[in-house]
mmCIF file of C-alpha atoms and ligand atoms in Angstrom:
data_model
loop_
_atom_site.group_PDB
_atom_site.id
_atom_site.type_symbol
_atom_site.label_atom_id
_atom_site.label_comp_id
_atom_site.label_asym_id
_atom_site.label_seq_id
_atom_site.Cartn_x
_atom_site.Cartn_y
_atom_site.Cartn_z
ATOM 1 C CA UNK A 1 -64.514 -27.995 -77.106
ATOM 2 C CA UNK A 2 -61.540 -26.971 -79.207
ATOM 3 C CA UNK A 3 -58.752 -25.178 -77.403
ATOM 4 C CA UNK A 4 -56.280 -22.557 -78.449
ATOM 5 C CA UNK A 5 -53.169 -24.325 -79.548
ATOM 6 C CA UNK A 6 -50.495 -24.389 -76.896
ATOM 7 C CA UNK A 7 -47.773 -22.646 -78.823
ATOM 8 C CA UNK A 8 -49.897 -19.536 -79.159
ATOM 9 C CA UNK A 9 -51.424 -19.213 -75.736
ATOM 10 C CA UNK A 10 -49.205 -16.408 -74.622
ATOM 11 C CA UNK A 11 -48.313 -14.912 -77.958
ATOM 12 C CA UNK A 12 -49.684 -12.166 -80.043
ATOM 13 C CA UNK A 13 -48.288 -11.677 -83.537
ATOM 14 C CA UNK A 14 -45.692 -9.043 -84.152
ATOM 15 C CA UNK A 15 -47.274 -5.671 -84.723
ATOM 16 C CA UNK A 16 -45.126 -5.271 -87.782
ATOM 17 C CA UNK A 17 -46.324 -6.497 -91.110
ATOM 18 C CA UNK A 18 -43.236 -7.773 -92.877
ATOM 19 C CA UNK A 19 -44.798 -8.290 -96.244
ATOM 20 C CA UNK A 20 -47.931 -7.706 -98.289
ATOM 21 C CA UNK A 21 -49.006 -10.587 -100.487
ATOM 22 C CA UNK A 22 -51.977 -9.501 -102.564
ATOM 23 C CA UNK A 23 -54.392 -8.178 -99.950
ATOM 24 C CA UNK A 24 -52.850 -10.333 -97.214
ATOM 25 C CA UNK A 25 -50.749 -8.983 -94.362
ATOM 26 C CA UNK A 26 -47.930 -11.416 -93.721
ATOM 27 C CA UNK A 27 -46.305 -11.569 -90.295
ATOM 28 C CA UNK A 28 -43.155 -13.527 -89.620
ATOM 29 C CA UNK A 29 -42.761 -15.229 -86.295
ATOM 30 C CA UNK A 30 -40.633 -17.908 -84.659
ATOM 31 C CA UNK A 31 -42.834 -20.720 -83.366
ATOM 32 C CA UNK A 32 -41.969 -22.459 -80.096
ATOM 33 C CA UNK A 33 -43.213 -25.758 -81.455
ATOM 34 C CA UNK A 34 -44.611 -27.171 -84.689
ATOM 35 C CA UNK A 35 -46.170 -30.463 -83.716
ATOM 36 C CA UNK A 36 -49.295 -30.177 -81.575
ATOM 37 C CA UNK A 37 -51.010 -33.112 -79.923
ATOM 38 C CA UNK A 38 -53.948 -34.099 -82.104
ATOM 39 C CA UNK A 39 -57.369 -34.089 -80.462
ATOM 40 C CA UNK A 40 -61.038 -34.023 -81.466
ATOM 41 C CA UNK A 41 -61.953 -35.212 -84.962
ATOM 42 C CA UNK A 42 -58.312 -36.064 -85.715
ATOM 43 C CA UNK A 43 -57.489 -37.781 -82.433
ATOM 44 C CA UNK A 44 -56.375 -40.828 -84.466
ATOM 45 C CA UNK A 45 -53.116 -38.967 -85.206
ATOM 46 C CA UNK A 46 -50.234 -38.173 -82.896
ATOM 47 C CA UNK A 47 -49.846 -34.598 -84.088
ATOM 48 C CA UNK A 48 -51.284 -31.801 -86.133
ATOM 49 C CA UNK A 49 -48.836 -29.708 -88.114
ATOM 50 C CA UNK A 50 -49.751 -26.184 -89.218
ATOM 51 C CA UNK A 51 -46.957 -24.476 -91.185
ATOM 52 C CA UNK A 52 -48.870 -21.206 -91.148
ATOM 53 C CA UNK A 53 -51.294 -19.595 -88.811
ATOM 54 C CA UNK A 54 -54.231 -17.910 -90.532
ATOM 55 C CA UNK A 55 -55.362 -18.772 -94.032
ATOM 56 C CA UNK A 56 -55.650 -16.645 -97.153
ATOM 57 C CA UNK A 57 -58.626 -18.627 -98.392
ATOM 58 C CA UNK A 58 -60.764 -17.142 -95.606
ATOM 59 C CA UNK A 59 -63.691 -19.504 -96.182
ATOM 60 C CA UNK A 60 -66.928 -18.183 -94.744
ATOM 61 C CA UNK A 61 -67.549 -21.332 -92.718
ATOM 62 C CA UNK A 62 -64.014 -21.852 -91.417
ATOM 63 C CA UNK A 63 -64.024 -22.882 -87.751
ATOM 64 C CA UNK A 64 -60.286 -22.100 -87.529
ATOM 65 C CA UNK A 65 -61.062 -18.374 -87.447
ATOM 66 C CA UNK A 66 -61.937 -18.990 -83.796
ATOM 67 C CA UNK A 67 -58.211 -19.478 -83.139
ATOM 68 C CA UNK A 68 -57.261 -15.971 -84.305
ATOM 69 C CA UNK A 69 -54.950 -14.079 -81.944
ATOM 70 C CA UNK A 70 -57.477 -11.315 -81.286
ATOM 71 C CA UNK A 71 -60.974 -10.140 -82.163
ATOM 72 C CA UNK A 72 -59.854 -7.864 -84.995
ATOM 73 C CA UNK A 73 -57.902 -10.645 -86.680
ATOM 74 C CA UNK A 74 -60.874 -12.941 -86.293
ATOM 75 C CA UNK A 75 -62.955 -10.365 -88.170
ATOM 76 C CA UNK A 76 -60.210 -10.081 -90.793
ATOM 77 C CA UNK A 77 -59.966 -13.861 -91.282
ATOM 78 C CA UNK A 78 -58.433 -14.521 -94.719
ATOM 79 C CA UNK A 79 -56.508 -11.227 -94.825
ATOM 80 C CA UNK A 80 -53.557 -12.146 -92.636
ATOM 81 C CA UNK A 81 -51.105 -15.004 -92.297
ATOM 82 C CA UNK A 82 -48.397 -15.711 -89.765
ATOM 83 C CA UNK A 83 -45.439 -17.414 -91.381
ATOM 84 C CA UNK A 84 -43.489 -19.672 -88.994
ATOM 85 C CA UNK A 85 -39.975 -18.768 -90.034
ATOM 86 C CA UNK A 86 -38.114 -21.399 -88.064
ATOM 87 C CA UNK A 87 -40.552 -24.208 -88.873
ATOM 88 C CA UNK A 88 -38.209 -26.654 -90.627
ATOM 89 C CA UNK A 89 -35.588 -26.429 -87.889
ATOM 90 C CA UNK A 90 -38.104 -26.921 -85.081
ATOM 91 C CA UNK A 91 -39.793 -29.815 -86.878
ATOM 92 C CA UNK A 92 -36.494 -31.656 -87.292
ATOM 93 C CA UNK A 93 -35.782 -31.311 -83.566
ATOM 94 C CA UNK A 94 -39.266 -32.455 -82.601
ATOM 95 C CA UNK A 95 -39.089 -35.514 -84.820
ATOM 96 C CA UNK A 96 -35.679 -36.414 -83.364
ATOM 97 C CA UNK A 97 -37.192 -36.167 -79.902
ATOM 98 C CA UNK A 98 -40.141 -38.374 -80.906
ATOM 99 C CA UNK A 99 -37.819 -41.092 -82.190
ATOM 100 C CA UNK A 100 -35.675 -41.004 -79.061
ATOM 101 C CA UNK A 101 -38.807 -41.925 -77.108
ATOM 102 C CA UNK A 102 -40.469 -44.110 -79.766
ATOM 103 C CA UNK A 103 -37.633 -45.577 -81.834
ATOM 104 C CA UNK A 104 -39.809 -48.017 -83.754
ATOM 105 C CA UNK A 105 -42.950 -45.998 -84.111
ATOM 106 C CA UNK A 106 -43.215 -43.464 -86.949
ATOM 107 C CA UNK A 107 -45.452 -40.554 -85.920
ATOM 108 C CA UNK A 108 -48.861 -39.994 -87.476
ATOM 109 C CA UNK A 109 -49.140 -36.402 -88.626
ATOM 110 C CA UNK A 110 -52.143 -34.454 -89.908
ATOM 111 C CA UNK A 111 -51.195 -31.359 -91.940
ATOM 112 C CA UNK A 112 -53.127 -29.132 -91.461
ATOM 113 C CA UNK A 113 -56.001 -28.615 -89.060
ATOM 114 C CA UNK A 114 -56.299 -24.817 -88.872
ATOM 115 C CA UNK A 115 -54.682 -23.525 -92.044
ATOM 116 C CA UNK A 116 -54.192 -24.617 -95.637
ATOM 117 C CA UNK A 117 -50.566 -25.744 -96.120
ATOM 118 C CA UNK A 118 -50.863 -24.858 -99.815
ATOM 119 C CA UNK A 119 -52.412 -21.407 -99.629
ATOM 120 C CA UNK A 120 -51.130 -18.895 -102.215
ATOM 121 C CA UNK A 121 -48.248 -17.656 -100.038
ATOM 122 C CA UNK A 122 -46.762 -21.161 -100.215
ATOM 123 C CA UNK A 123 -46.069 -20.674 -103.907
ATOM 124 C CA UNK A 124 -43.609 -17.954 -102.962
ATOM 125 C CA UNK A 125 -42.100 -19.127 -99.670
ATOM 126 C CA UNK A 126 -42.200 -22.921 -100.036
ATOM 127 C CA UNK A 127 -42.515 -23.420 -96.302
ATOM 128 C CA UNK A 128 -44.658 -26.557 -96.576
ATOM 129 C CA UNK A 129 -42.222 -27.947 -99.116
ATOM 130 C CA UNK A 130 -39.372 -27.440 -96.652
ATOM 131 C CA UNK A 131 -41.356 -29.396 -94.033
ATOM 132 C CA UNK A 132 -42.010 -32.274 -96.429
ATOM 133 C CA UNK A 133 -38.286 -32.432 -97.033
ATOM 134 C CA UNK A 134 -37.637 -32.730 -93.297
ATOM 135 C CA UNK A 135 -40.397 -35.331 -92.829
ATOM 136 C CA UNK A 136 -39.102 -37.576 -95.591
ATOM 137 C CA UNK A 137 -36.193 -38.553 -93.342
ATOM 138 C CA UNK A 138 -38.565 -39.693 -90.575
ATOM 139 C CA UNK A 139 -41.065 -41.904 -92.452
ATOM 140 C CA UNK A 140 -44.256 -40.564 -90.836
ATOM 141 C CA UNK A 141 -47.807 -41.488 -91.676
ATOM 142 C CA UNK A 142 -48.875 -38.211 -93.230
ATOM 143 C CA UNK A 143 -52.230 -36.765 -94.180
ATOM 144 C CA UNK A 144 -52.240 -33.539 -96.181
ATOM 145 C CA UNK A 145 -55.486 -31.581 -96.020
ATOM 146 C CA UNK A 146 -55.768 -28.884 -98.675
ATOM 147 C CA UNK A 147 -57.989 -27.324 -101.308
ATOM 148 C CA UNK A 148 -55.140 -26.052 -103.409
ATOM 149 C CA UNK A 149 -53.668 -27.176 -106.728
ATOM 150 C CA UNK A 150 -50.311 -25.840 -105.495
ATOM 151 C CA UNK A 151 -49.826 -29.295 -103.963
ATOM 152 C CA UNK A 152 -48.986 -30.616 -107.439
ATOM 153 C CA UNK A 153 -45.719 -28.651 -107.307
ATOM 154 C CA UNK A 154 -44.520 -31.152 -104.688
ATOM 155 C CA UNK A 155 -45.321 -34.396 -106.485
ATOM 156 C CA UNK A 156 -41.602 -35.234 -106.470
ATOM 157 C CA UNK A 157 -41.675 -35.332 -102.655
ATOM 158 C CA UNK A 158 -45.153 -36.866 -102.349
ATOM 159 C CA UNK A 159 -43.918 -39.770 -104.435
ATOM 160 C CA UNK A 160 -41.349 -40.611 -101.762
ATOM 161 C CA UNK A 161 -43.678 -41.001 -98.751
ATOM 162 C CA UNK A 162 -44.662 -44.551 -97.848
ATOM 163 C CA UNK A 163 -47.845 -43.745 -95.918
ATOM 164 C CA UNK A 164 -49.551 -40.701 -97.372
ATOM 165 C CA UNK A 165 -53.173 -39.697 -97.758
ATOM 166 C CA UNK A 166 -54.140 -36.537 -99.601
ATOM 167 C CA UNK A 167 -57.435 -35.014 -98.518
ATOM 168 C CA UNK A 168 -58.663 -32.562 -101.146
ATOM 169 C CA UNK A 169 -61.533 -30.362 -99.920
ATOM 170 C CA UNK A 170 -64.288 -29.892 -102.473
ATOM 171 C CA UNK A 171 -67.428 -28.759 -100.709
ATOM 172 C CA UNK A 172 -69.874 -28.335 -103.592
ATOM 173 C CA UNK A 173 -70.258 -29.231 -107.245
ATOM 174 C CA UNK A 174 -71.485 -25.736 -108.155
ATOM 175 C CA UNK A 175 -69.102 -22.859 -108.856
ATOM 176 C CA UNK A 176 -71.803 -20.318 -107.963
ATOM 177 C CA UNK A 177 -72.125 -21.841 -104.502
ATOM 178 C CA UNK A 178 -68.364 -22.008 -104.044
ATOM 179 C CA UNK A 179 -68.084 -18.338 -104.955
ATOM 180 C CA UNK A 180 -70.580 -17.479 -102.231
ATOM 181 C CA UNK A 181 -69.184 -19.584 -99.412
ATOM 182 C CA UNK A 182 -65.481 -19.584 -100.281
ATOM 183 C CA UNK A 183 -64.832 -16.864 -102.879
ATOM 184 C CA UNK A 184 -61.070 -16.706 -102.328
ATOM 185 C CA UNK A 185 -60.448 -20.401 -102.860
ATOM 186 C CA UNK A 186 -59.434 -22.246 -106.070
ATOM 187 C CA UNK A 187 -62.135 -23.299 -108.519
ATOM 188 C CA UNK A 188 -63.704 -26.740 -108.292
ATOM 189 C CA UNK A 189 -62.234 -27.603 -111.660
ATOM 190 C CA UNK A 190 -58.707 -26.697 -110.542
ATOM 191 C CA UNK A 191 -59.022 -29.026 -107.557
ATOM 192 C CA UNK A 192 -60.249 -31.989 -109.595
ATOM 193 C CA UNK A 193 -57.489 -31.318 -112.113
ATOM 194 C CA UNK A 194 -54.938 -31.333 -109.287
ATOM 195 C CA UNK A 195 -56.085 -34.759 -108.106
ATOM 196 C CA UNK A 196 -55.978 -36.018 -111.639
ATOM 197 C CA UNK A 197 -52.442 -34.708 -112.093
ATOM 198 C CA UNK A 198 -51.263 -36.338 -108.868
ATOM 199 C CA UNK A 199 -52.800 -39.656 -109.848
ATOM 200 C CA UNK A 200 -51.307 -39.516 -113.325
ATOM 201 C CA UNK A 201 -47.864 -38.388 -112.198
ATOM 202 C CA UNK A 202 -47.204 -40.788 -109.351
ATOM 203 C CA UNK A 203 -45.081 -43.623 -110.621
ATOM 204 C CA UNK A 204 -46.597 -46.803 -109.174
ATOM 205 C CA UNK A 205 -43.484 -48.798 -110.015
ATOM 206 C CA UNK A 206 -41.628 -46.805 -107.333
ATOM 207 C CA UNK A 207 -43.724 -48.334 -104.579
ATOM 208 C CA UNK A 208 -46.470 -46.689 -102.642
ATOM 209 C CA UNK A 209 -49.330 -44.777 -104.279
ATOM 210 C CA UNK A 210 -50.866 -42.041 -102.077
ATOM 211 C CA UNK A 211 -54.440 -42.574 -100.982
ATOM 212 C CA UNK A 212 -56.809 -39.845 -102.156
ATOM 213 C CA UNK A 213 -59.842 -38.564 -100.248
ATOM 214 C CA UNK A 214 -62.212 -35.822 -101.240
ATOM 215 C CA UNK A 215 -63.545 -34.123 -98.147
ATOM 216 C CA UNK A 216 -66.949 -32.595 -98.813
ATOM 217 C CA UNK A 217 -66.820 -30.956 -95.419
ATOM 218 C CA UNK A 218 -69.019 -29.123 -94.883
ATOM 219 C CA UNK A 219 -71.360 -30.447 -97.529
ATOM 220 C CA UNK A 220 -72.637 -27.271 -99.225
ATOM 221 C CA UNK A 221 -75.614 -27.158 -101.586
ATOM 222 C CA UNK A 222 -75.059 -28.336 -105.140
ATOM 223 C CA UNK A 223 -77.453 -27.026 -107.772
ATOM 224 C CA UNK A 224 -79.740 -29.678 -109.248
ATOM 225 C CA UNK A 225 -78.153 -29.411 -112.698
ATOM 226 C CA UNK A 226 -74.658 -29.956 -111.305
ATOM 227 C CA UNK A 227 -75.345 -32.805 -108.936
ATOM 228 C CA UNK A 228 -74.974 -35.848 -111.177
ATOM 229 C CA UNK A 229 -71.797 -34.519 -112.744
ATOM 230 C CA UNK A 230 -70.333 -33.743 -109.304
ATOM 231 C CA UNK A 231 -71.026 -37.232 -107.988
ATOM 232 C CA UNK A 232 -69.529 -38.754 -111.103
ATOM 233 C CA UNK A 233 -66.359 -36.724 -110.674
ATOM 234 C CA UNK A 234 -66.023 -37.734 -107.031
ATOM 235 C CA UNK A 235 -65.336 -41.261 -108.260
ATOM 236 C CA UNK A 236 -61.728 -40.187 -108.836
ATOM 237 C CA UNK A 237 -61.118 -40.558 -105.074
ATOM 238 C CA UNK A 238 -60.595 -43.663 -102.943
ATOM 239 C CA UNK A 239 -62.727 -42.112 -100.228
ATOM 240 C CA UNK A 240 -65.361 -39.366 -100.022
ATOM 241 C CA UNK A 241 -66.063 -37.794 -96.640
ATOM 242 C CA UNK A 242 -69.170 -35.766 -95.939
ATOM 243 C CA UNK A 243 -70.076 -33.711 -92.924
ATOM 244 C CA UNK A 244 -72.550 -31.019 -92.023
ATOM 245 C CA UNK A 245 -71.604 -27.588 -90.647
ATOM 246 C CA UNK A 246 -70.054 -27.397 -87.202
ATOM 247 C CA UNK A 247 -72.801 -26.160 -84.953
ATOM 248 C CA UNK A 248 -72.537 -22.498 -84.052
ATOM 249 C CA UNK A 249 -71.850 -21.475 -80.512
ATOM 250 C CA UNK A 250 -71.996 -18.008 -79.005
ATOM 251 C CA UNK A 251 -68.673 -18.344 -77.143
ATOM 252 C CA UNK A 252 -66.019 -16.507 -79.104
ATOM 253 C CA UNK A 253 -63.191 -19.054 -78.975
ATOM 254 C CA UNK A 254 -65.157 -22.154 -79.755
ATOM 255 C CA UNK A 255 -64.595 -23.770 -83.127
ATOM 256 C CA UNK A 256 -67.798 -23.412 -85.110
ATOM 257 C CA UNK A 257 -69.195 -22.224 -88.399
ATOM 258 C CA UNK A 258 -68.696 -18.475 -88.854
ATOM 259 C CA UNK A 259 -71.612 -16.101 -88.955
ATOM 260 C CA UNK A 260 -70.788 -15.263 -92.598
ATOM 261 C CA UNK A 261 -71.710 -18.800 -93.617
ATOM 262 C CA UNK A 262 -74.885 -18.758 -91.555
ATOM 263 C CA UNK A 263 -75.925 -15.730 -93.617
ATOM 264 C CA UNK A 264 -75.294 -17.529 -96.912
ATOM 265 C CA UNK A 265 -77.360 -20.425 -95.665
ATOM 266 C CA UNK A 266 -80.423 -18.144 -95.925
ATOM 267 C CA UNK A 267 -79.723 -17.674 -99.627
ATOM 268 C CA UNK A 268 -79.830 -21.453 -100.040
ATOM 269 C CA UNK A 269 -82.928 -22.026 -97.966
ATOM 270 C CA UNK A 270 -84.193 -24.514 -100.594
ATOM 271 C CA UNK A 271 -81.393 -26.785 -99.383
ATOM 272 C CA UNK A 272 -81.255 -25.961 -95.675
ATOM 273 C CA UNK A 273 -84.905 -25.455 -94.769
ATOM 274 C CA UNK A 274 -85.571 -29.162 -94.952
ATOM 275 C CA UNK A 275 -83.347 -30.013 -91.998
ATOM 276 C CA UNK A 276 -81.127 -33.018 -92.729
ATOM 277 C CA UNK A 277 -83.142 -34.098 -95.770
ATOM 278 C CA UNK A 278 -80.674 -32.928 -98.443
ATOM 279 C CA UNK A 279 -77.663 -34.176 -96.508
ATOM 280 C CA UNK A 280 -79.175 -37.646 -96.219
ATOM 281 C CA UNK A 281 -80.396 -37.617 -99.817
ATOM 282 C CA UNK A 282 -76.914 -36.681 -101.058
ATOM 283 C CA UNK A 283 -75.282 -39.355 -98.898
ATOM 284 C CA UNK A 284 -77.639 -41.994 -100.273
ATOM 285 C CA UNK A 285 -76.836 -40.951 -103.811
ATOM 286 C CA UNK A 286 -73.120 -41.294 -103.080
ATOM 287 C CA UNK A 287 -73.654 -44.747 -101.623
ATOM 288 C CA UNK A 288 -75.690 -45.948 -104.566
ATOM 289 C CA UNK A 289 -73.583 -44.407 -107.350
ATOM 290 C CA UNK A 290 -69.998 -44.724 -106.088
ATOM 291 C CA UNK A 291 -69.706 -48.408 -105.409
ATOM 292 C CA UNK A 292 -65.905 -48.510 -105.606
ATOM 293 C CA UNK A 293 -65.388 -45.551 -103.271
ATOM 294 C CA UNK A 294 -65.426 -45.563 -99.463
ATOM 295 C CA UNK A 295 -68.114 -43.173 -98.236
ATOM 296 C CA UNK A 296 -67.565 -41.923 -94.699
ATOM 297 C CA UNK A 297 -69.098 -39.329 -92.442
ATOM 298 C CA UNK A 298 -67.419 -36.782 -90.156
ATOM 299 C CA UNK A 299 -64.713 -37.969 -87.792
ATOM 300 C CA UNK A 300 -64.725 -41.497 -89.232
ATOM 301 C CA UNK A 301 -63.565 -40.152 -92.572
ATOM 302 C CA UNK A 302 -60.526 -38.291 -91.281
ATOM 303 C CA UNK A 303 -58.506 -41.284 -90.145
ATOM 304 C CA UNK A 304 -55.615 -42.490 -92.282
ATOM 305 C CA UNK A 305 -56.922 -46.040 -92.659
HETATM 306 S S1 SF4 B 401 -58.936 -23.394 -96.601
HETATM 307 FE FE1 SF4 B 401 -59.414 -24.477 -94.707
HETATM 308 S S2 SF4 B 401 -58.241 -23.415 -93.130
HETATM 309 FE FE2 SF4 B 401 -58.337 -22.088 -94.915
HETATM 310 S S3 SF4 B 401 -60.059 -20.739 -94.546
HETATM 311 FE FE3 SF4 B 401 -60.789 -22.462 -95.793
HETATM 312 S S4 SF4 B 401 -61.553 -23.966 -94.313
HETATM 313 FE FE4 SF4 B 401 -60.261 -22.502 -93.182
#
């Protein structure tokens, strides 16, 4: 069972909205800590790192909504963000502390587990960029999980990491399906273009080339006419990860698929009414068509190696 993250247990966000960004209320808050012990599907890492709390993309299936500070904010998932003002300073201190205890062991960091580090607000505040700058001095193993082309802004920093995997979320090959399940997120095309740009821009003569995963998690329906093209485009990655929805649970603070997504599943009954059939069929297609790409499922796919 997922737990509320420690740094928020006793906190509620400021009642004052410091900024409006589009239709998002932005709160500013000092975090007590940045690095949180990694557990569950990312237990292979030492820490998760979430620059923001809340996420403007507000995907209908997002399990992270369960970690909202209160019931109203859970309902308003996607319309608020808490910006951790002191993040860079705290991160530097925490990494110093790690190295005092583990002088020869760079930390393994997963950014991010309950927010998107490159949501639209990042284009203005550059908080994630400031954290990359801090991390560069500490040589971590870093995984960046995002669905945003804004990541391409930071190619200059990405180029300088020595152990970096970029996980780009692309959950369907059909724009119509994306618009139902995650209407506030970037288009599928923009995400593929972002991967392409990263791959083209990284200078391999400078050393390490970031590993690229596409996380099709959860695997959403892809319309029949889009399927072959989608699978072909997935070949741009080193690894493709698939996973079904997190099972729903009635307890309010348990990470699971949101009710909103369950409702969309009815619209796509042609995909979901056959149990695991379409999931397995899609997986088999990936295995047979993408011979040069690692195909992994669920937790296995989220490790760095
Ligand atoms: S982008 Fe990720 S963290 Fe943000 S709402 Fe969507 S699934 Fe949740």
